[in-house]
Amino acid sequence: MSPILLHFLPHYLASALYGLLGFHFWRTRWAETDKPMVTAPMQPWERWGIFGVLLLHGGGLYDGLFGTGDMRFSFSFALSLMLWLAVFIYWMESFKARMEGLQPMVLPLAALCAILPPLFPSAHVLPHADSIGFKLHFMAAMLAYSLFTLSALHAVFMGFAERKLHQRSLTKSLTSLPPLLTMEALLFRMIIAGFLLLTAALGSGLFFSETLFGKAMVLDHKTVFAFASWGIFAALLAGRQAYGWRGRTALRWTMAGFLVLLMAYVGSRFVLEVLLHRA
């Protein structure tokens, strides 16, 4: 087996296992059958199966990011890490709420993103990665990205559930989802946590920029998109507090904030690394 294939083997295996688990959850929770629409709770083996794939995927990410001694990063690793964290957050939430009906969408997306690093292996070495300030900034930013990614997925689930309820269409996929109010409460918990982490990431970037790079933070497209996303989520939380925003209004603001934030790093790195071939 070639060293390159061996290096990326955890990503291939994790992608395949995510896909198999996603198919299993779709078949057992979403697929329409002639049996009564009673959703089975998440079984111990299913929870441990997801945890095992998380360990495999996490090991592959750690090796890809730090295996050369330097810290390497790219848009493919960013998306893969974001979905790893999203699956981990849903796995943790499954101990407190019904998450089995949400797995048929998040696990296939994780399968798609887990295989991106082998398909787009170009990565760049991050300077100053050994600095405590940079590590704090990086971790806050990635956790914020992951929480907002999960918030966007959650908003899609909620929109699907709300549309089905308005159509009075009772399907197995709908009955497998948590109650709408439970999903909304979880959505805003994730948005609040993501907003606080994004605030910490932007604040640490401003604070440590001159120390790390010898100059104040540059107002480039990444910074503009990041602050624009922060403003959108701040407006959403303010509207929720002042006017009780919920339902479709909250979902639209969530998706808008996520798409703007996605352009701040992943979109720009995709253009540079894939379209312009500048790692």
GROMACS .gro file of C-alpha atoms in nm:
model
  279
    1MET     CA    1   0.000   0.000   0.000
    2SER     CA    2   0.142   0.338  -0.102
    3PRO     CA    3   0.231   0.588   0.174
    4ILE     CA    4  -0.017   0.843   0.031
    5LEU     CA    5  -0.304   0.591   0.033
    6LEU     CA    6  -0.212   0.480   0.384
    7HIS     CA    7  -0.200   0.843   0.497
    8PHE     CA    8  -0.554   0.905   0.373
    9LEU     CA    9  -0.696   0.563   0.466
   10PRO     CA   10  -0.876   0.691   0.783
   11HIS     CA   11  -1.055   0.952   0.571
   12TYR     CA   12  -1.174   0.690   0.318
   13LEU     CA   13  -1.287   0.453   0.593
   14ALA     CA   14  -1.460   0.728   0.792
   15SER     CA   15  -1.642   0.846   0.479
   16ALA     CA   16  -1.762   0.493   0.401
   17LEU     CA   17  -1.874   0.428   0.759
   18TYR     CA   18  -2.053   0.763   0.786
   19GLY     CA   19  -2.233   0.674   0.463
   20LEU     CA   20  -2.333   0.328   0.589
   21LEU     CA   21  -2.460   0.469   0.918
   22GLY     CA   22  -2.649   0.742   0.735
   23PHE     CA   23  -2.815   0.481   0.512
   24HIS     CA   24  -2.901   0.273   0.819
   25PHE     CA   25  -3.064   0.569   0.995
   26TRP     CA   26  -3.253   0.663   0.677
   27ARG     CA   27  -3.381   0.306   0.633
   28THR     CA   28  -3.487   0.267   0.996
   29ARG     CA   29  -3.610   0.621   1.068
   30TRP     CA   30  -3.710   0.790   0.743
   31ALA     CA   31  -3.802   0.522   0.488
   32GLU     CA   32  -4.178   0.478   0.458
   33THR     CA   33  -4.303   0.126   0.532
   34ASP     CA   34  -4.639  -0.035   0.601
   35LYS     CA   35  -4.543  -0.072   0.968
   36PRO     CA   36  -4.680   0.167   1.235
   37MET     CA   37  -4.496   0.502   1.241
   38VAL     CA   38  -4.329   0.449   1.576
   39THR     CA   39  -3.972   0.578   1.584
   40ALA     CA   40  -3.719   0.355   1.756
   41PRO     CA   41  -3.495   0.541   2.000
   42MET     CA   42  -3.122   0.542   1.933
   43GLN     CA   43  -2.976   0.205   2.023
   44PRO     CA   44  -2.650   0.170   2.222
   45TRP     CA   45  -2.471   0.008   1.927
   46GLU     CA   46  -2.575   0.298   1.701
   47ARG     CA   47  -2.440   0.553   1.949
   48TRP     CA   48  -2.114   0.361   1.990
   49GLY     CA   49  -2.090   0.314   1.613
   50ILE     CA   50  -2.102   0.691   1.558
   51PHE     CA   51  -1.848   0.740   1.835
   52GLY     CA   52  -1.610   0.487   1.673
   53VAL     CA   53  -1.627   0.668   1.337
   54LEU     CA   54  -1.567   0.998   1.516
   55LEU     CA   55  -1.248   0.853   1.666
   56LEU     CA   56  -1.134   0.726   1.325
   57HIS     CA   57  -1.214   1.051   1.149
   58GLY     CA   58  -1.060   1.258   1.429
   59GLY     CA   59  -0.738   1.055   1.413
   60GLY     CA   60  -0.714   1.114   1.038
   61LEU     CA   61  -0.772   1.486   1.084
   62TYR     CA   62  -0.511   1.512   1.358
   63ASP     CA   63  -0.253   1.331   1.143
   64GLY     CA   64  -0.333   1.549   0.843
   65LEU     CA   65  -0.317   1.871   1.042
   66PHE     CA   66  -0.012   1.798   1.262
   67GLY     CA   67   0.152   1.486   1.115
   68THR     CA   68   0.435   1.676   0.944
   69GLY     CA   69   0.536   1.867   1.258
   70ASP     CA   70   0.388   2.191   1.125
   71MET     CA   71   0.021   2.281   1.129
   72ARG     CA   72  -0.124   2.248   0.780
   73PHE     CA   73  -0.470   2.361   0.676
   74SER     CA   74  -0.694   2.399   0.371
   75PHE     CA   75  -1.058   2.441   0.276
   76SER     CA   76  -1.097   2.061   0.257
   77PHE     CA   77  -0.963   2.014   0.611
   78ALA     CA   78  -1.181   2.305   0.729
   79LEU     CA   79  -1.501   2.145   0.596
   80SER     CA   80  -1.399   1.801   0.721
   81LEU     CA   81  -1.323   1.936   1.069
   82MET     CA   82  -1.646   2.138   1.076
   83LEU     CA   83  -1.859   1.831   1.001
   84TRP     CA   84  -1.660   1.621   1.249
   85LEU     CA   85  -1.746   1.872   1.520
   86ALA     CA   86  -2.108   1.888   1.400
   87VAL     CA   87  -2.149   1.510   1.426
   88PHE     CA   88  -1.979   1.517   1.767
   89ILE     CA   89  -2.220   1.785   1.894
   90TYR     CA   90  -2.522   1.585   1.773
   91TRP     CA   91  -2.374   1.274   1.934
   92MET     CA   92  -2.344   1.457   2.265
   93GLU     CA   93  -2.698   1.595   2.235
   94SER     CA   94  -2.832   1.242   2.170
   95PHE     CA   95  -2.784   1.166   2.541
   96LYS     CA   96  -3.035   1.441   2.628
   97ALA     CA   97  -3.280   1.456   2.335
   98ARG     CA   98  -3.400   1.250   2.039
   99MET     CA   99  -3.140   1.295   1.768
  100GLU     CA  100  -3.193   0.975   1.568
  101GLY     CA  101  -3.426   1.145   1.320
  102LEU     CA  102  -3.163   1.409   1.237
  103GLN     CA  103  -2.886   1.160   1.157
  104PRO     CA  104  -3.002   1.068   0.801
  105MET     CA  105  -2.901   1.416   0.684
  106VAL     CA  106  -2.596   1.503   0.893
  107LEU     CA  107  -2.415   1.167   0.850
  108PRO     CA  108  -2.417   1.169   0.464
  109LEU     CA  109  -2.286   1.528   0.472
  110ALA     CA  110  -2.010   1.413   0.708
  111ALA     CA  111  -1.933   1.128   0.465
  112LEU     CA  112  -1.898   1.380   0.182
  113CYS     CA  113  -1.672   1.615   0.380
  114ALA     CA  114  -1.460   1.336   0.533
  115ILE     CA  115  -1.335   1.238   0.189
  116LEU     CA  116  -1.247   1.593   0.078
  117PRO     CA  117  -0.886   1.596   0.214
  118PRO     CA  118  -0.780   1.301  -0.010
  119LEU     CA  119  -0.958   1.458  -0.309
  120PHE     CA  120  -0.810   1.806  -0.247
  121PRO     CA  121  -0.482   1.737  -0.063
  122SER     CA  122  -0.326   2.078  -0.124
  123ALA     CA  123  -0.269   2.250   0.212
  124HIS     CA  124  -0.066   2.543   0.341
  125VAL     CA  125   0.145   2.567   0.655
  126LEU     CA  126  -0.005   2.805   0.911
  127PRO     CA  127   0.253   3.050   1.050
  128HIS     CA  128   0.274   3.113   1.424
  129ALA     CA  129   0.080   2.791   1.493
  130ASP     CA  130   0.288   2.731   1.809
  131SER     CA  131   0.164   3.057   1.964
  132ILE     CA  132  -0.093   3.034   2.245
  133GLY     CA  133  -0.274   3.337   2.105
  134PHE     CA  134  -0.304   3.178   1.763
  135LYS     CA  135  -0.425   2.847   1.907
  136LEU     CA  136  -0.697   3.024   2.108
  137HIS     CA  137  -0.801   3.220   1.799
  138PHE     CA  138  -0.802   2.909   1.578
  139MET     CA  139  -0.998   2.691   1.820
  140ALA     CA  140  -1.259   2.961   1.883
  141ALA     CA  141  -1.299   3.018   1.509
  142MET     CA  142  -1.335   2.647   1.421
  143LEU     CA  143  -1.580   2.581   1.705
  144ALA     CA  144  -1.785   2.883   1.593
  145TYR     CA  145  -1.779   2.760   1.232
  146SER     CA  146  -1.892   2.414   1.342
  147LEU     CA  147  -2.174   2.541   1.562
  148PHE     CA  148  -2.303   2.767   1.288
  149THR     CA  149  -2.274   2.482   1.035
  150LEU     CA  150  -2.483   2.267   1.264
  151SER     CA  151  -2.723   2.558   1.319
  152ALA     CA  152  -2.772   2.587   0.942
  153LEU     CA  153  -2.839   2.212   0.912
  154HIS     CA  154  -3.075   2.237   1.207
  155ALA     CA  155  -3.256   2.526   1.038
  156VAL     CA  156  -3.306   2.306   0.730
  157PHE     CA  157  -3.452   2.031   0.949
  158MET     CA  158  -3.685   2.279   1.119
  159GLY     CA  159  -3.800   2.424   0.788
  160PHE     CA  160  -3.874   2.072   0.663
  161ALA     CA  161  -4.070   1.985   0.980
  162GLU     CA  162  -4.262   2.314   0.977
  163ARG     CA  163  -4.361   2.271   0.612
  164LYS     CA  164  -4.483   1.915   0.673
  165LEU     CA  165  -4.686   2.028   0.973
  166HIS     CA  166  -4.851   2.308   0.772
  167GLN     CA  167  -4.932   2.056   0.497
  168ARG     CA  168  -5.072   1.820   0.763
  169SER     CA  169  -4.850   1.552   0.611
  170LEU     CA  170  -4.759   1.291   0.871
  171THR     CA  171  -4.456   1.094   0.752
  172LYS     CA  172  -4.212   0.865   0.924
  173SER     CA  173  -3.932   1.118   0.881
  174LEU     CA  174  -4.147   1.381   1.057
  175THR     CA  175  -4.237   1.157   1.349
  176SER     CA  176  -3.868   1.069   1.396
  177LEU     CA  177  -3.773   1.434   1.455
  178PRO     CA  178  -3.775   1.596   1.799
  179PRO     CA  179  -4.069   1.830   1.878
  180LEU     CA  180  -4.042   2.163   1.695
  181LEU     CA  181  -4.010   2.365   2.016
  182THR     CA  182  -3.727   2.136   2.132
  183MET     CA  183  -3.550   2.185   1.799
  184GLU     CA  184  -3.595   2.562   1.821
  185ALA     CA  185  -3.455   2.573   2.175
  186LEU     CA  186  -3.152   2.369   2.062
  187LEU     CA  187  -3.105   2.595   1.758
  188PHE     CA  188  -3.080   2.909   1.969
  189ARG     CA  189  -2.851   2.740   2.223
  190MET     CA  190  -2.613   2.660   1.937
  191ILE     CA  191  -2.644   3.010   1.788
  192ILE     CA  192  -2.571   3.177   2.123
  193ALA     CA  193  -2.268   2.952   2.182
  194GLY     CA  194  -2.146   3.005   1.826
  195PHE     CA  195  -2.194   3.382   1.854
  196LEU     CA  196  -1.989   3.395   2.175
  197LEU     CA  197  -1.712   3.188   2.015
  198LEU     CA  198  -1.716   3.400   1.698
  199THR     CA  199  -1.691   3.711   1.917
  200ALA     CA  200  -1.392   3.553   2.093
  201ALA     CA  201  -1.233   3.461   1.758
  202LEU     CA  202  -1.271   3.811   1.617
  203GLY     CA  203  -1.161   3.971   1.944
  204SER     CA  204  -0.853   3.748   1.973
  205GLY     CA  205  -0.772   3.819   1.608
  206LEU     CA  206  -0.776   4.192   1.677
  207PHE     CA  207  -0.582   4.155   2.002
  208PHE     CA  208  -0.310   3.916   1.881
  209SER     CA  209  -0.275   4.040   1.523
  210GLU     CA  210  -0.003   4.295   1.595
  211THR     CA  211   0.182   4.054   1.826
  212LEU     CA  212   0.181   3.771   1.571
  213PHE     CA  213   0.212   3.955   1.242
  214GLY     CA  214   0.363   4.287   1.345
  215LYS     CA  215   0.067   4.488   1.213
  216ALA     CA  216  -0.294   4.558   1.294
  217MET     CA  217  -0.564   4.332   1.154
  218VAL     CA  218  -0.597   4.383   0.779
  219LEU     CA  219  -0.945   4.470   0.654
  220ASP     CA  220  -0.950   4.205   0.379
  221HIS     CA  221  -1.245   4.007   0.242
  222LYS     CA  222  -1.217   3.740   0.515
  223THR     CA  223  -1.238   3.999   0.790
  224VAL     CA  224  -1.528   4.181   0.622
  225PHE     CA  225  -1.729   3.860   0.576
  226ALA     CA  226  -1.655   3.749   0.934
  227PHE     CA  227  -1.771   4.080   1.085
  228ALA     CA  228  -2.074   4.088   0.853
  229SER     CA  229  -2.172   3.741   0.975
  230TRP     CA  230  -2.123   3.853   1.336
  231GLY     CA  231  -2.357   4.145   1.268
  232ILE     CA  232  -2.624   3.918   1.118
  233PHE     CA  233  -2.621   3.681   1.415
  234ALA     CA  234  -2.617   3.975   1.658
  235ALA     CA  235  -2.927   4.115   1.484
  236LEU     CA  236  -3.095   3.771   1.500
  237LEU     CA  237  -3.034   3.739   1.874
  238ALA     CA  238  -3.147   4.097   1.933
  239GLY     CA  239  -3.462   4.037   1.728
  240ARG     CA  240  -3.528   3.719   1.921
  241GLN     CA  241  -3.496   3.903   2.251
  242ALA     CA  242  -3.686   4.219   2.154
  243TYR     CA  243  -3.949   4.093   1.910
  244GLY     CA  244  -3.963   3.718   1.975
  245TRP     CA  245  -3.837   3.623   1.628
  246ARG     CA  246  -3.890   3.256   1.556
  247GLY     CA  247  -4.004   3.024   1.279
  248ARG     CA  248  -3.920   3.120   0.924
  249THR     CA  249  -3.781   3.461   1.019
  250ALA     CA  250  -3.522   3.304   1.250
  251LEU     CA  251  -3.441   3.035   0.993
  252ARG     CA  252  -3.377   3.290   0.717
  253TRP     CA  253  -3.144   3.496   0.939
  254THR     CA  254  -2.961   3.179   1.045
  255MET     CA  255  -2.901   3.068   0.686
  256ALA     CA  256  -2.793   3.419   0.580
  257GLY     CA  257  -2.541   3.445   0.865
  258PHE     CA  258  -2.403   3.098   0.792
  259LEU     CA  259  -2.357   3.160   0.418
  260VAL     CA  260  -2.174   3.489   0.482
  261LEU     CA  261  -1.952   3.321   0.743
  262LEU     CA  262  -1.880   3.034   0.504
  263MET     CA  263  -1.739   3.283   0.254
  264ALA     CA  264  -1.503   3.427   0.515
  265TYR     CA  265  -1.263   3.132   0.504
  266VAL     CA  266  -1.386   2.821   0.325
  267GLY     CA  267  -1.508   3.006   0.017
  268SER     CA  268  -1.191   3.212  -0.020
  269ARG     CA  269  -0.964   2.908   0.035
  270PHE     CA  270  -1.163   2.709  -0.223
  271VAL     CA  271  -1.109   2.982  -0.482
  272LEU     CA  272  -0.736   3.007  -0.403
  273GLU     CA  273  -0.660   2.634  -0.373
  274VAL     CA  274  -0.890   2.476  -0.631
  275LEU     CA  275  -0.970   2.743  -0.889
  276LEU     CA  276  -0.645   2.942  -0.878
  277HIS     CA  277  -0.416   2.658  -0.757
  278ARG     CA  278  -0.249   2.884  -0.499
  279ALA     CA  279  -0.207   2.684  -0.176
   0.00000   0.00000   0.00000
